[in-house]
Amino acid sequence: MIATLPEVKKFLQSSPVNMRIGGQWTAAANGKTIEVRDPGEGAVIAHVPDGGAADIDLAVRAAREAFRKSGWAEMPANDRAVLLHRLADLIDKHAGIIAQIESLDVGKPIAAAAGFDIPHAAQTLRYYADLSVHTRRREPIAVSGFDARTVRFPFGVCAFIFPWNFPFLLVGWGVAPALAAGNTVVIKPAEDTPLSTLYFCRLAEEAGLPPGVVNVVTGLGHTAGAALAGHAGINSMSFTGSPEVGRLIAESCGRNLVPVKLELGGKGAAVLFEDIDVPAAAQALAGAITLNTGQVCCTATRWMVQKSIFDKFVGAAIQELEKTPIGHGFEAGTKMGPLVSEKQRRRVLGYLERGAGSGAEFLLRGGAATVAGHENGFYVKPALLCGPADNVCAREEIFGPVAYVLPFGEEEEAIELVNRSRYGLANSVWSSDLARANRVAESLVAGNSWINAHNLFAHGIPYGGCNLSGLGGGVLGPETLLDYMRPQSVVRPLQ
């Protein structure tokens, strides 16, 4: 086991690890707390406040006060960029600490958090900080008879509700453009994984962001989350999570006419043609469904494999999945950690039972796993199924290391199979024939189509979904910065 850093021990031993409102570390108004567990051990590692409507109201008021009086909104973009770069530098400096906190909180291997989640969050802050400096806030409008222009201003208070699968990464993806635009933020992290978000607040304070610019309220979704989505004092809402909860968030925001950005689930497909490098593709897709133990909304969980290579590909994929090292996130050789909670493990195992009960065949059984020395952790083994295209495991998002394989003949059949899904987040096409790969990629209905790879996230390329996978704009692209600024026209007649 990798040794827990002293700074991490000290952070976790706070009782509780308090939330951040208006520049102050505070307990919940009701005095209650929530247990936070290490999924790899099943043991309680910390307590955080069980915030509710009263705490959300305080946070929104603090954010509104900071927007009006702290100078953050009026600050020149380059001055804000300096502070955001400082925050990004602090994330890099403390990356080892954050990676351990994230691993203990989510269950993912430390190497995964340190190799992607933490540096990518820092890079996102830098990307939007720099973009904000070069974005024109005033644009002339060429129209006869008028002197006209569009001016862009920050909205005000931007609210965020984040899920538990990538807590630190998604905080970076979400709040970076909002802060760069001059807004203040209120964050409600998932109750299962609030710790790295609270540590983010410490770094924001150290970087010099004014009090009240970044506020975090920990609590349950149906209390704190619902109160935030329905608060009349927010100016923008961003939610990342399931379509079912996304509908509730949108309904709450609709009542107050608050613009909402929804980043929701997916049932991503990979279309594999017979001219691929079978071992390489099998290795890549096995890695995709075991990444973060399959708790990735955009990952490829439906594999459409051309019939002529079906058996060969399935055999290679099973070989890759069977040799995936499963263990605690602090074990150096771990490639796949536990699921985030016992509730999530029951969900995944329940889907496997339902899939088999409705006609699916197990190519690789999967199921519950036991890891020596960590018997109380929430572990599962990867599973591979095949069968009818309308099977529940082929239709619904499972959020675990489970893939469903379907054979196809010609490309039209593959396109039809992919586009049956009500989701629309991300798919990939695998072929050495780039003309075909591009043609098929453009035919798949989704926010993202990748070629000969899956799970690609580059700054400057928009990432978002359609249909059940989201609305209101995506993340990571230049348009996202404009999503957090309201346009206002200024017009003067010339005659």
JSON list of C-alpha atoms in Angstrom, two decimals, residues 173 268-271 288 296-300 425-431 437-438 440-442 444 446-458 461-464 476:
[
{"chain": "A", "resi": 173, "resn": "TRP", "atom": "CA", "xyz": [-14.35, 21.72, -16.18]},
{"chain": "A", "resi": 268, "resn": "GLY", "atom": "CA", "xyz": [-21.76, 5.11, -25.91]},
{"chain": "A", "resi": 269, "resn": "ALA", "atom": "CA", "xyz": [-21.07, 2.78, -28.82]},
{"chain": "A", "resi": 270, "resn": "ALA", "atom": "CA", "xyz": [-17.90, 1.66, -30.55]},
{"chain": "A", "resi": 271, "resn": "VAL", "atom": "CA", "xyz": [-18.30, 0.52, -34.17]},
{"chain": "A", "resi": 288, "resn": "ALA", "atom": "CA", "xyz": [-12.30, 2.18, -21.72]},
{"chain": "A", "resi": 296, "resn": "VAL", "atom": "CA", "xyz": [-17.80, 7.16, -17.05]},
{"chain": "A", "resi": 297, "resn": "CYS", "atom": "CA", "xyz": [-20.85, 8.59, -18.82]},
{"chain": "A", "resi": 298, "resn": "CYS", "atom": "CA", "xyz": [-19.24, 8.80, -22.27]},
{"chain": "A", "resi": 299, "resn": "THR", "atom": "CA", "xyz": [-17.41, 5.49, -22.33]},
{"chain": "A", "resi": 300, "resn": "ALA", "atom": "CA", "xyz": [-18.09, 2.79, -24.93]},
{"chain": "A", "resi": 425, "resn": "LEU", "atom": "CA", "xyz": [-23.16, 11.63, -25.79]},
{"chain": "A", "resi": 426, "resn": "ALA", "atom": "CA", "xyz": [-20.20, 9.91, -27.44]},
{"chain": "A", "resi": 427, "resn": "ASN", "atom": "CA", "xyz": [-19.46, 7.13, -29.92]},
{"chain": "A", "resi": 428, "resn": "SER", "atom": "CA", "xyz": [-16.37, 5.94, -31.74]},
{"chain": "A", "resi": 429, "resn": "VAL", "atom": "CA", "xyz": [-15.64, 4.37, -35.12]},
{"chain": "A", "resi": 430, "resn": "TRP", "atom": "CA", "xyz": [-12.70, 2.01, -35.63]},
{"chain": "A", "resi": 431, "resn": "SER", "atom": "CA", "xyz": [-11.40, 1.40, -39.16]},
{"chain": "A", "resi": 437, "resn": "ALA", "atom": "CA", "xyz": [-14.63, 6.07, -40.60]},
{"chain": "A", "resi": 438, "resn": "ASN", "atom": "CA", "xyz": [-15.44, 9.73, -41.22]},
{"chain": "A", "resi": 440, "resn": "VAL", "atom": "CA", "xyz": [-19.91, 6.69, -40.26]},
{"chain": "A", "resi": 441, "resn": "ALA", "atom": "CA", "xyz": [-18.76, 9.08, -37.53]},
{"chain": "A", "resi": 442, "resn": "GLU", "atom": "CA", "xyz": [-20.87, 11.85, -39.02]},
{"chain": "A", "resi": 444, "resn": "LEU", "atom": "CA", "xyz": [-23.93, 8.67, -35.53]},
{"chain": "A", "resi": 446, "resn": "ALA", "atom": "CA", "xyz": [-24.25, 12.24, -30.57]},
{"chain": "A", "resi": 447, "resn": "GLY", "atom": "CA", "xyz": [-22.40, 15.26, -29.31]},
{"chain": "A", "resi": 448, "resn": "ASN", "atom": "CA", "xyz": [-19.06, 13.56, -29.97]},
{"chain": "A", "resi": 449, "resn": "SER", "atom": "CA", "xyz": [-17.81, 11.09, -32.57]},
{"chain": "A", "resi": 450, "resn": "TRP", "atom": "CA", "xyz": [-14.27, 9.79, -32.17]},
{"chain": "A", "resi": 451, "resn": "ILE", "atom": "CA", "xyz": [-12.22, 7.85, -34.70]},
{"chain": "A", "resi": 452, "resn": "ASN", "atom": "CA", "xyz": [-9.86, 5.00, -33.74]},
{"chain": "A", "resi": 453, "resn": "ALA", "atom": "CA", "xyz": [-9.92, 6.04, -30.09]},
{"chain": "A", "resi": 454, "resn": "HIS", "atom": "CA", "xyz": [-12.42, 6.62, -27.30]},
{"chain": "A", "resi": 455, "resn": "ASN", "atom": "CA", "xyz": [-12.61, 9.12, -24.43]},
{"chain": "A", "resi": 456, "resn": "LEU", "atom": "CA", "xyz": [-10.77, 12.06, -26.01]},
{"chain": "A", "resi": 457, "resn": "PHE", "atom": "CA", "xyz": [-10.81, 15.40, -24.17]},
{"chain": "A", "resi": 458, "resn": "ALA", "atom": "CA", "xyz": [-8.78, 18.26, -25.60]},
{"chain": "A", "resi": 461, "resn": "ILE", "atom": "CA", "xyz": [-12.88, 20.91, -28.67]},
{"chain": "A", "resi": 462, "resn": "PRO", "atom": "CA", "xyz": [-16.49, 21.16, -27.43]},
{"chain": "A", "resi": 463, "resn": "TYR", "atom": "CA", "xyz": [-17.70, 18.19, -25.41]},
{"chain": "A", "resi": 464, "resn": "GLY", "atom": "CA", "xyz": [-21.44, 17.82, -24.82]},
{"chain": "A", "resi": 476, "resn": "LEU", "atom": "CA", "xyz": [-14.10, 22.44, -22.86]}
]
